[in-house]
Short mmCIF file of N, CA, C and O in Angstrom, two decimals:
data_model
loop_
_atom_site.label_atom_id
_atom_site.label_comp_id
_atom_site.label_asym_id
_atom_site.label_seq_id
_atom_site.Cartn_x
_atom_site.Cartn_y
_atom_site.Cartn_z
N MET A 1 -15.86 -31.32 9.31
CA MET A 1 -16.59 -29.96 9.17
C MET A 1 -16.66 -29.93 7.65
O MET A 1 -17.92 -29.52 7.18
N LYS A 2 -15.67 -30.03 6.78
CA LYS A 2 -15.64 -29.81 5.44
C LYS A 2 -16.62 -30.75 4.82
O LYS A 2 -17.22 -30.34 3.78
N LYS A 3 -16.88 -31.90 5.17
CA LYS A 3 -17.77 -32.92 4.64
C LYS A 3 -19.23 -32.28 4.75
O LYS A 3 -20.09 -32.56 3.87
N ASN A 4 -19.53 -31.59 5.97
CA ASN A 4 -20.85 -31.16 6.18
C ASN A 4 -21.10 -29.81 5.15
O ASN A 4 -22.17 -29.95 4.63
N TYR A 5 -20.16 -29.31 4.77
CA TYR A 5 -20.52 -28.21 3.90
C TYR A 5 -20.53 -28.80 2.49
O TYR A 5 -21.42 -28.17 1.68
N GLU A 6 -19.83 -29.79 1.95
CA GLU A 6 -20.02 -30.60 0.78
C GLU A 6 -21.55 -31.12 0.74
O GLU A 6 -22.09 -31.08 -0.20
N GLU A 7 -22.02 -31.82 1.77
CA GLU A 7 -23.33 -32.15 2.01
C GLU A 7 -24.34 -30.94 1.66
O GLU A 7 -25.19 -31.31 0.85
N ILE A 8 -23.96 -30.00 2.22
CA ILE A 8 -25.08 -28.86 2.00
C ILE A 8 -25.14 -28.40 0.47
O ILE A 8 -26.11 -27.95 0.06
N ASP A 9 -23.70 -28.09 0.05
CA ASP A 9 -23.73 -27.86 -1.24
C ASP A 9 -24.38 -28.72 -2.31
O ASP A 9 -25.03 -28.43 -3.35
N GLU A 10 -24.29 -30.08 -2.07
CA GLU A 10 -24.95 -30.93 -2.88
C GLU A 10 -26.47 -30.97 -2.81
O GLU A 10 -27.04 -30.94 -3.70
N LEU A 11 -27.05 -30.71 -1.54
CA LEU A 11 -28.46 -30.66 -1.45
C LEU A 11 -28.76 -29.19 -2.13
O LEU A 11 -29.96 -29.27 -2.82
N ILE A 12 -28.07 -28.21 -2.15
CA ILE A 12 -28.53 -27.00 -2.79
C ILE A 12 -28.52 -27.28 -4.30
O ILE A 12 -29.60 -26.92 -5.10
N VAL A 13 -27.41 -28.04 -4.95
CA VAL A 13 -27.46 -28.13 -6.26
C VAL A 13 -28.63 -29.14 -6.90
O VAL A 13 -29.29 -28.76 -7.86
N GLU A 14 -28.92 -29.98 -6.06
CA GLU A 14 -30.16 -30.82 -6.30
C GLU A 14 -31.26 -30.11 -6.30
O GLU A 14 -32.21 -30.37 -7.16
N ALA A 15 -31.55 -29.17 -5.45
CA ALA A 15 -32.62 -28.28 -5.44
C ALA A 15 -32.83 -27.17 -6.70
O ALA A 15 -33.89 -26.67 -6.88
N LEU A 16 -31.77 -26.96 -7.32
CA LEU A 16 -31.65 -25.99 -8.26
C LEU A 16 -32.14 -26.42 -9.68
O LEU A 16 -31.89 -27.79 -9.99
N SER A 17 -32.46 -25.59 -10.53
CA SER A 17 -32.70 -26.17 -11.84
C SER A 17 -31.08 -26.46 -12.60
O SER A 17 -30.19 -25.81 -12.00
N GLN A 18 -31.14 -26.84 -13.83
CA GLN A 18 -29.74 -27.10 -14.56
C GLN A 18 -29.04 -25.69 -14.48
O GLN A 18 -28.00 -25.38 -14.36
N GLU A 19 -29.81 -24.61 -15.01
CA GLU A 19 -29.19 -23.43 -15.29
C GLU A 19 -28.60 -22.88 -14.01
O GLU A 19 -27.61 -22.24 -13.88
N GLU A 20 -29.47 -22.87 -12.93
CA GLU A 20 -29.09 -22.36 -11.58
C GLU A 20 -27.86 -23.22 -11.19
O GLU A 20 -27.18 -22.46 -10.51
N ALA A 21 -28.04 -24.39 -11.29
CA ALA A 21 -26.76 -25.22 -10.73
C ALA A 21 -25.36 -24.86 -11.45
O ALA A 21 -24.56 -24.82 -10.66
N GLU A 22 -25.65 -24.40 -12.85
CA GLU A 22 -24.34 -24.22 -13.26
C GLU A 22 -23.95 -22.69 -12.91
O GLU A 22 -22.63 -22.62 -12.61
N PHE A 23 -24.71 -21.90 -12.55
CA PHE A 23 -24.28 -20.77 -12.02
C PHE A 23 -23.87 -20.76 -10.63
O PHE A 23 -22.79 -20.13 -10.20
N TYR A 24 -24.33 -21.62 -9.84
CA TYR A 24 -23.80 -21.96 -8.38
C TYR A 24 -22.71 -22.51 -8.43
O TYR A 24 -21.76 -22.20 -7.68
N LYS A 25 -22.18 -23.50 -9.42
CA LYS A 25 -20.97 -24.04 -9.42
C LYS A 25 -19.78 -22.89 -9.83
O LYS A 25 -18.70 -23.12 -9.45
N GLN A 26 -20.30 -21.86 -10.47
CA GLN A 26 -19.25 -20.85 -10.74
C GLN A 26 -18.86 -19.93 -9.57
O GLN A 26 -17.87 -19.50 -9.49
N LEU A 27 -19.85 -20.00 -8.55
CA LEU A 27 -19.50 -19.40 -7.37
C LEU A 27 -18.64 -20.02 -6.29
O LEU A 27 -18.40 -19.70 -5.23
N ASP A 28 -18.01 -21.21 -6.75
CA ASP A 28 -17.46 -22.07 -6.02
C ASP A 28 -15.96 -21.48 -5.61
O ASP A 28 -15.40 -20.30 -6.37
N GLU A 29 -15.35 -21.74 -4.41
CA GLU A 29 -14.22 -21.15 -4.04
C GLU A 29 -13.04 -21.14 -4.86
O GLU A 29 -12.66 -22.20 -5.25
N PRO A 30 -12.39 -19.98 -5.33
CA PRO A 30 -11.41 -20.18 -6.53
C PRO A 30 -10.12 -20.52 -5.51
O PRO A 30 -10.00 -20.28 -4.48
N SER A 31 -9.12 -20.80 -6.49
CA SER A 31 -7.68 -20.98 -5.95
C SER A 31 -6.96 -19.58 -5.65
O SER A 31 -7.51 -18.69 -6.11
N MET A 32 -5.89 -19.73 -4.83
CA MET A 32 -5.13 -18.50 -4.68
C MET A 32 -4.81 -17.58 -5.97
O MET A 32 -4.81 -16.35 -5.93
N VAL A 33 -4.34 -18.44 -7.01
CA VAL A 33 -3.96 -17.95 -8.20
C VAL A 33 -5.22 -17.05 -8.88
O VAL A 33 -5.11 -16.12 -9.42
N GLU A 34 -6.43 -17.75 -8.84
CA GLU A 34 -7.49 -17.24 -9.36
C GLU A 34 -8.06 -15.87 -8.66
O GLU A 34 -8.43 -14.96 -9.24
N MET A 35 -7.59 -16.06 -7.25
CA MET A 35 -8.02 -14.82 -6.58
C MET A 35 -7.09 -13.49 -6.98
O MET A 35 -7.60 -12.45 -6.87
N VAL A 36 -5.77 -13.93 -7.07
CA VAL A 36 -4.92 -12.89 -7.29
C VAL A 36 -5.22 -12.20 -8.85
O VAL A 36 -5.11 -10.97 -9.00
N THR A 37 -5.40 -13.20 -9.83
CA THR A 37 -5.67 -12.70 -11.06
C THR A 37 -7.22 -11.96 -11.09
O THR A 37 -7.50 -11.08 -12.03
N GLY A 38 -7.92 -12.41 -10.13
CA GLY A 38 -9.30 -11.59 -10.14
C GLY A 38 -9.19 -10.28 -9.74
O GLY A 38 -10.07 -9.43 -10.02
N LEU A 39 -8.25 -9.88 -9.29
CA LEU A 39 -7.86 -8.63 -8.66
C LEU A 39 -7.69 -7.57 -9.93
O LEU A 39 -8.08 -6.41 -9.89
N PHE A 40 -7.32 -8.20 -11.05
CA PHE A 40 -6.97 -7.52 -12.23
C PHE A 40 -8.12 -7.44 -13.08
O PHE A 40 -8.03 -7.05 -14.30
N LYS A 41 -9.41 -7.49 -12.48
CA LYS A 41 -10.60 -7.53 -13.33
C LYS A 41 -11.58 -6.64 -12.65
O LYS A 41 -11.35 -6.51 -11.26
N GLY A 42 -12.35 -5.96 -13.24
CA GLY A 42 -13.27 -4.99 -12.65
C GLY A 42 -12.79 -3.55 -12.74
O GLY A 42 -11.98 -3.02 -13.43
N LYS A 43 -13.54 -2.79 -12.00
CA LYS A 43 -13.40 -1.32 -12.10
C LYS A 43 -12.13 -0.85 -11.41
O LYS A 43 -11.48 0.22 -11.81
N LEU A 44 -11.51 -1.55 -10.60
CA LEU A 44 -10.20 -1.05 -9.91
C LEU A 44 -9.02 -1.74 -10.52
O LEU A 44 -7.98 -1.76 -9.66
N LYS A 45 -8.97 -2.31 -11.74
CA LYS A 45 -7.87 -3.06 -12.34
C LYS A 45 -6.66 -2.28 -12.61
O LYS A 45 -5.61 -2.53 -12.33
N TRP A 46 -7.01 -0.91 -12.73
CA TRP A 46 -5.89 -0.03 -13.14
C TRP A 46 -4.99 0.46 -11.76
O TRP A 46 -3.91 0.56 -11.79
N TYR A 47 -5.99 0.53 -10.69
CA TYR A 47 -5.28 0.86 -9.42
C TYR A 47 -4.50 -0.53 -8.85
O TYR A 47 -3.23 -0.25 -8.23
N VAL A 48 -4.91 -1.64 -9.23
CA VAL A 48 -4.16 -2.97 -8.98
C VAL A 48 -2.93 -2.66 -9.57
O VAL A 48 -1.74 -3.25 -9.09
N VAL A 49 -2.87 -2.60 -11.03
CA VAL A 49 -1.70 -2.43 -11.80
C VAL A 49 -0.68 -1.27 -11.15
O VAL A 49 0.46 -1.68 -11.15
N ILE A 50 -1.36 -0.20 -10.65
CA ILE A 50 -0.40 0.72 -10.42
C ILE A 50 0.31 0.20 -8.97
O ILE A 50 1.40 0.48 -8.82
N THR A 51 -0.52 -0.42 -8.06
CA THR A 51 0.03 -0.74 -6.81
C THR A 51 1.00 -1.93 -6.88
O THR A 51 1.89 -1.93 -6.23
N SER A 52 0.66 -2.73 -7.83
CA SER A 52 1.71 -3.84 -8.23
C SER A 52 2.97 -3.29 -8.72
O SER A 52 4.05 -3.79 -8.26
N VAL A 53 2.92 -2.25 -9.66
CA VAL A 53 4.09 -1.60 -10.05
C VAL A 53 4.99 -0.94 -8.85
O VAL A 53 6.10 -0.85 -8.87
N MET A 54 4.06 -0.14 -8.22
CA MET A 54 4.76 0.63 -7.11
C MET A 54 5.32 -0.31 -6.10
O MET A 54 6.39 -0.11 -5.48
N THR A 55 4.62 -1.58 -5.95
CA THR A 55 5.22 -2.58 -4.80
C THR A 55 6.65 -3.06 -5.39
O THR A 55 7.55 -3.14 -4.61
N LEU A 56 6.60 -3.48 -6.68
CA LEU A 56 7.83 -3.64 -7.35
C LEU A 56 8.91 -2.63 -7.11
O LEU A 56 10.15 -2.82 -6.81
N ILE A 57 8.62 -1.38 -7.42
CA ILE A 57 9.59 -0.42 -7.37
C ILE A 57 10.09 -0.28 -5.86
O ILE A 57 11.34 -0.07 -5.65
N LEU A 58 9.17 -0.36 -4.89
CA LEU A 58 9.49 0.01 -3.56
C LEU A 58 10.34 -1.29 -3.01
O LEU A 58 11.30 -0.99 -2.17
N THR A 59 10.11 -2.49 -3.54
CA THR A 59 11.02 -3.49 -3.19
C THR A 59 12.47 -3.41 -3.57
O THR A 59 13.38 -3.49 -2.87
N VAL A 60 12.60 -2.93 -5.01
CA VAL A 60 13.91 -2.64 -5.33
C VAL A 60 14.68 -1.62 -4.71
O VAL A 60 15.67 -1.72 -4.25
N ILE A 61 13.76 -0.53 -4.28
CA ILE A 61 14.30 0.48 -3.34
C ILE A 61 14.81 0.08 -2.20
O ILE A 61 16.04 0.28 -1.37
N GLY A 62 14.10 -0.99 -1.50
CA GLY A 62 14.28 -1.34 -0.16
C GLY A 62 15.59 -2.36 -0.21
O GLY A 62 16.60 -2.27 0.65
N VAL A 63 15.72 -3.09 -1.39
CA VAL A 63 16.96 -4.00 -1.39
C VAL A 63 18.19 -2.78 -1.60
O VAL A 63 19.23 -3.11 -1.04
N PHE A 64 18.06 -1.87 -2.40
CA PHE A 64 19.06 -0.83 -2.63
C PHE A 64 19.53 -0.34 -1.40
O PHE A 64 20.65 -0.04 -1.04
N CYS A 65 18.61 0.19 -0.54
CA CYS A 65 18.62 0.80 0.70
C CYS A 65 19.59 -0.23 1.60
O CYS A 65 20.42 0.33 2.52
N VAL A 66 19.04 -1.52 1.77
CA VAL A 66 19.80 -2.45 2.36
C VAL A 66 21.32 -2.37 2.29
O VAL A 66 22.39 -2.52 3.11
N ILE A 67 21.56 -2.51 0.79
CA ILE A 67 23.04 -2.66 0.21
C ILE A 67 23.73 -1.38 0.72
O ILE A 67 24.82 -1.41 1.16
N ARG A 68 23.24 -0.30 0.44
CA ARG A 68 23.73 1.03 0.80
C ARG A 68 23.93 1.05 2.48
O ARG A 68 25.07 1.68 2.83
N PHE A 69 23.21 0.54 3.11
CA PHE A 69 23.28 0.63 4.64
C PHE A 69 24.54 -0.19 5.11
O PHE A 69 25.29 0.13 5.85
N PHE A 70 24.72 -1.25 4.52
CA PHE A 70 25.81 -2.12 5.01
C PHE A 70 27.23 -1.56 4.23
O PHE A 70 28.21 -1.86 4.84
N ASP A 71 26.99 -0.82 3.22
CA ASP A 71 28.08 0.00 2.82
C ASP A 71 28.68 1.20 3.55
O ASP A 71 29.82 1.74 3.22
N ALA A 72 27.71 1.80 4.14
CA ALA A 72 27.90 3.14 4.71
C ALA A 72 28.87 3.01 6.00
O ALA A 72 28.86 1.91 6.56
N THR A 73 29.69 3.90 6.08
CA THR A 73 30.69 3.82 7.12
C THR A 73 30.21 4.79 8.30
O THR A 73 30.84 4.67 9.45
N GLU A 74 29.59 5.86 8.01
CA GLU A 74 29.22 6.72 9.06
C GLU A 74 27.81 6.47 9.61
O GLU A 74 27.04 5.93 8.80
N THR A 75 27.58 6.63 10.98
CA THR A 75 26.32 6.33 11.59
C THR A 75 25.08 7.19 10.95
O THR A 75 24.14 6.68 10.79
N LYS A 76 25.50 8.49 10.64
CA LYS A 76 24.50 9.26 10.02
C LYS A 76 23.89 8.60 8.78
O LYS A 76 22.80 8.79 8.34
N ASP A 77 24.95 8.23 7.89
CA ASP A 77 24.64 7.39 6.63
C ASP A 77 23.66 6.27 6.76
O ASP A 77 22.61 6.01 6.14
N GLN A 78 23.94 5.47 7.78
CA GLN A 78 23.44 4.23 8.10
C GLN A 78 21.98 4.55 8.51
O GLN A 78 21.21 3.83 8.29
N ILE A 79 21.79 5.58 9.46
CA ILE A 79 20.40 5.91 9.77
C ILE A 79 19.61 6.37 8.57
O ILE A 79 18.49 6.06 8.57
N PHE A 80 20.23 7.15 7.77
CA PHE A 80 19.27 7.53 6.56
C PHE A 80 18.91 6.42 5.82
O PHE A 80 17.87 6.23 5.36
N TRP A 81 19.89 5.40 5.55
CA TRP A 81 19.43 4.19 4.61
C TRP A 81 18.57 3.20 5.23
O TRP A 81 17.65 2.75 4.77
N LEU A 82 18.81 3.38 6.80
CA LEU A 82 17.73 2.49 7.46
C LEU A 82 16.27 3.03 7.49
O LEU A 82 15.33 2.34 7.22
N GLY A 83 16.21 4.33 7.55
CA GLY A 83 15.04 5.04 7.41
C GLY A 83 14.40 4.80 6.15
O GLY A 83 13.23 4.72 5.97
N ALA A 84 15.08 4.87 5.14
CA ALA A 84 14.59 4.69 3.56
C ALA A 84 14.23 3.47 3.42
O ALA A 84 13.20 3.13 2.88
N PHE A 85 14.87 2.39 4.00
CA PHE A 85 14.50 1.04 3.92
C PHE A 85 13.18 0.73 4.61
O PHE A 85 12.25 0.14 4.35
N ILE A 86 13.18 1.25 5.91
CA ILE A 86 11.70 1.12 6.68
C ILE A 86 10.61 1.61 5.77
O ILE A 86 9.41 1.10 5.80
N PHE A 87 10.86 2.93 5.32
CA PHE A 87 9.79 3.68 4.46
C PHE A 87 9.37 2.81 3.49
O PHE A 87 8.34 2.65 2.98
N ALA A 88 10.37 2.05 2.62
CA ALA A 88 10.04 1.21 1.41
C ALA A 88 9.21 0.07 1.98
O ALA A 88 8.35 -0.50 1.32
N VAL A 89 9.63 -0.46 3.12
CA VAL A 89 8.95 -1.78 3.38
C VAL A 89 7.49 -1.41 3.92
O VAL A 89 6.56 -2.19 3.56
N ILE A 90 7.35 -0.34 4.61
CA ILE A 90 5.98 0.10 5.09
C ILE A 90 5.24 0.36 3.84
O ILE A 90 3.95 0.14 3.64
N GLY A 91 5.62 1.12 2.73
CA GLY A 91 5.03 1.30 1.45
C GLY A 91 4.56 -0.05 0.82
O GLY A 91 3.27 -0.06 0.51
N THR A 92 5.48 -0.78 0.85
CA THR A 92 5.22 -2.28 0.18
C THR A 92 3.93 -3.05 0.93
O THR A 92 3.18 -3.43 0.41
N LEU A 93 4.25 -2.83 2.34
CA LEU A 93 3.17 -3.86 2.93
C LEU A 93 1.81 -3.14 3.01
O LEU A 93 0.81 -3.76 2.96
N MET A 94 1.80 -1.69 2.94
CA MET A 94 0.57 -1.10 2.83
C MET A 94 -0.26 -1.56 1.55
O MET A 94 -1.44 -1.88 1.34
N MET A 95 0.57 -1.58 0.40
CA MET A 95 -0.11 -1.80 -0.89
C MET A 95 -0.38 -3.45 -1.07
O MET A 95 -1.37 -3.58 -1.56
N LYS A 96 0.36 -4.42 -0.27
CA LYS A 96 0.08 -5.67 -0.31
C LYS A 96 -1.16 -5.71 0.43
O LYS A 96 -2.09 -6.59 0.35
N LEU A 97 -1.38 -5.17 1.74
CA LEU A 97 -2.41 -5.31 2.57
C LEU A 97 -3.63 -4.72 1.71
O LEU A 97 -4.97 -5.44 1.84
N TRP A 98 -3.49 -3.81 1.11
CA TRP A 98 -4.73 -3.26 0.08
C TRP A 98 -5.22 -4.40 -0.73
O TRP A 98 -6.36 -4.67 -0.96
N ASN A 99 -4.21 -4.96 -1.30
CA ASN A 99 -4.58 -6.16 -2.28
C ASN A 99 -5.34 -7.26 -1.78
O ASN A 99 -6.10 -7.80 -2.03
N TRP A 100 -4.79 -7.70 -0.57
CA TRP A 100 -5.19 -8.73 0.37
C TRP A 100 -6.79 -8.31 0.68
O TRP A 100 -7.69 -9.13 0.77
N MET A 101 -7.10 -6.96 1.21
CA MET A 101 -8.32 -6.54 1.52
C MET A 101 -9.33 -6.77 0.23
O MET A 101 -10.35 -7.26 0.31
N GLN A 102 -8.76 -6.34 -1.01
CA GLN A 102 -9.66 -6.49 -2.04
C GLN A 102 -9.81 -7.88 -2.36
O GLN A 102 -11.06 -8.35 -2.84
N MET A 103 -8.83 -8.90 -2.21
CA MET A 103 -9.38 -10.23 -2.55
C MET A 103 -10.44 -10.66 -1.39
O MET A 103 -11.11 -11.46 -1.59
N ASP A 104 -10.32 -10.34 -0.16
CA ASP A 104 -11.33 -10.64 0.76
C ASP A 104 -12.74 -10.07 0.52
O ASP A 104 -13.52 -10.47 0.75
N LYS A 105 -12.66 -8.83 0.13
CA LYS A 105 -13.79 -8.31 -0.59
C LYS A 105 -14.55 -9.00 -1.57
O LYS A 105 -15.72 -9.34 -1.39
N ASN A 106 -13.60 -9.42 -2.43
CA ASN A 106 -14.28 -10.33 -3.60
C ASN A 106 -14.94 -11.64 -3.10
O ASN A 106 -15.72 -12.15 -3.60
N ALA A 107 -14.14 -12.05 -2.03
CA ALA A 107 -14.65 -13.49 -1.49
C ALA A 107 -16.02 -13.25 -0.70
O ALA A 107 -17.08 -14.08 -0.76
N ILE A 108 -16.16 -12.05 -0.06
CA ILE A 108 -17.35 -11.77 0.64
C ILE A 108 -18.54 -11.67 -0.56
O ILE A 108 -19.50 -12.06 -0.22
N LEU A 109 -18.23 -10.75 -1.54
CA LEU A 109 -19.14 -10.67 -2.49
C LEU A 109 -19.73 -11.92 -3.08
O LEU A 109 -20.79 -12.08 -3.41
N ARG A 110 -18.68 -12.93 -3.12
CA ARG A 110 -18.91 -14.38 -3.91
C ARG A 110 -20.13 -14.92 -2.76
O ARG A 110 -20.95 -15.42 -3.43
N GLU A 111 -19.69 -14.90 -1.78
CA GLU A 111 -20.61 -15.57 -0.70
C GLU A 111 -22.07 -14.80 -0.60
O GLU A 111 -22.96 -15.34 -0.55
N ILE A 112 -22.08 -13.52 -0.77
CA ILE A 112 -23.47 -12.80 -0.68
C ILE A 112 -23.94 -13.35 -2.01
O ILE A 112 -25.31 -13.33 -2.01
N LYS A 113 -23.43 -13.33 -3.16
CA LYS A 113 -24.14 -14.00 -4.41
C LYS A 113 -24.55 -15.36 -4.23
O LYS A 113 -25.78 -15.52 -4.58
N ARG A 114 -23.88 -15.98 -3.56
CA ARG A 114 -24.57 -17.42 -3.06
C ARG A 114 -25.69 -17.45 -2.43
O ARG A 114 -26.73 -18.04 -2.59
N LEU A 115 -25.72 -16.48 -1.17
CA LEU A 115 -26.79 -16.52 -0.44
C LEU A 115 -27.91 -15.75 -1.06
O LEU A 115 -29.33 -16.28 -0.95
N GLU A 116 -27.74 -14.81 -2.12
CA GLU A 116 -28.82 -14.34 -2.87
C GLU A 116 -29.50 -15.40 -3.99
O GLU A 116 -30.80 -15.39 -3.87
N LEU A 117 -28.76 -16.37 -4.46
CA LEU A 117 -29.22 -17.39 -5.09
C LEU A 117 -29.83 -18.16 -4.45
O LEU A 117 -31.17 -18.73 -4.83
N GLN A 118 -29.59 -18.74 -3.20
CA GLN A 118 -30.29 -19.49 -2.28
C GLN A 118 -31.62 -18.80 -1.75
O GLN A 118 -32.66 -19.66 -1.80
N VAL A 119 -31.51 -17.60 -1.62
CA VAL A 119 -32.75 -16.78 -1.14
C VAL A 119 -34.00 -16.87 -2.31
O VAL A 119 -35.06 -16.94 -2.13
N ALA A 120 -33.25 -16.51 -3.57
CA ALA A 120 -34.20 -16.40 -4.60
C ALA A 120 -34.76 -17.89 -4.99
O ALA A 120 -36.04 -17.90 -5.43
N VAL A 121 -34.00 -18.97 -4.93
CA VAL A 121 -34.59 -20.20 -4.99
C VAL A 121 -35.40 -20.70 -3.95
O VAL A 121 -36.52 -21.13 -4.40
N LEU A 122 -35.31 -20.14 -2.79
CA LEU A 122 -36.25 -20.37 -1.62
C LEU A 122 -37.67 -19.75 -2.16
O LEU A 122 -38.68 -20.24 -1.79
N ALA A 123 -37.40 -18.36 -2.39
CA ALA A 123 -38.63 -17.73 -2.77
C ALA A 123 -39.40 -18.31 -3.80
O ALA A 123 -40.80 -18.38 -3.99
N LYS A 124 -38.61 -18.86 -4.73
CA LYS A 124 -39.35 -19.36 -5.91
C LYS A 124 -39.98 -20.79 -5.42
O LYS A 124 -41.24 -20.80 -6.04
N ASN A 125 -39.39 -21.40 -4.75
CA ASN A 125 -40.17 -22.73 -4.33
C ASN A 125 -41.35 -22.32 -3.44
O ASN A 125 -42.24 -23.15 -3.37
N LEU A 126 -41.26 -21.46 -2.58
CA LEU A 126 -42.27 -21.02 -1.88
C LEU A 126 -43.46 -20.50 -2.49
O LEU A 126 -44.60 -20.71 -2.19
N LYS A 127 -43.47 -19.84 -3.67
CA LYS A 127 -44.48 -19.29 -4.33
C LYS A 127 -45.15 -20.41 -5.24
O LYS A 127 -46.21 -20.45 -5.59
N ARG A 128 -44.26 -21.51 -5.67
CA ARG A 128 -44.73 -22.74 -6.24
C ARG A 128 -45.68 -23.50 -5.31
O ARG A 128 -46.75 -24.23 -5.66
N ASP A 129 -45.24 -23.32 -3.85
CA ASP A 129 -46.20 -24.38 -3.14
C ASP A 129 -47.46 -23.65 -2.47
O ASP A 129 -48.29 -23.27 -2.85
#
């Protein structure tokens, strides 16, 4: 199946001009590291920085709560620290989920740009004929 995609990509690049082909190659699938660093670009970069800091803080709080949970001798204290741990884990997961959804949004936008480029090239070729 992957070979089929590569063949289609090659056909598209052959149909494009030099400038369009270079732009099309920039829209290629990025690595995971590029996707994560791509979150720190654009209009929401400050929100990503804030969520990253909050994720780190909540992770430290979660580890602290686990340590205190095992040190607690009374059931009441254990329930408190377990609740705090669950709160920290849920907060961390929500922020991670938001970041993953942003990466997915960026991937979808990249595919839409690829489709727009293909439609523009097709329209240009139809006008020529």
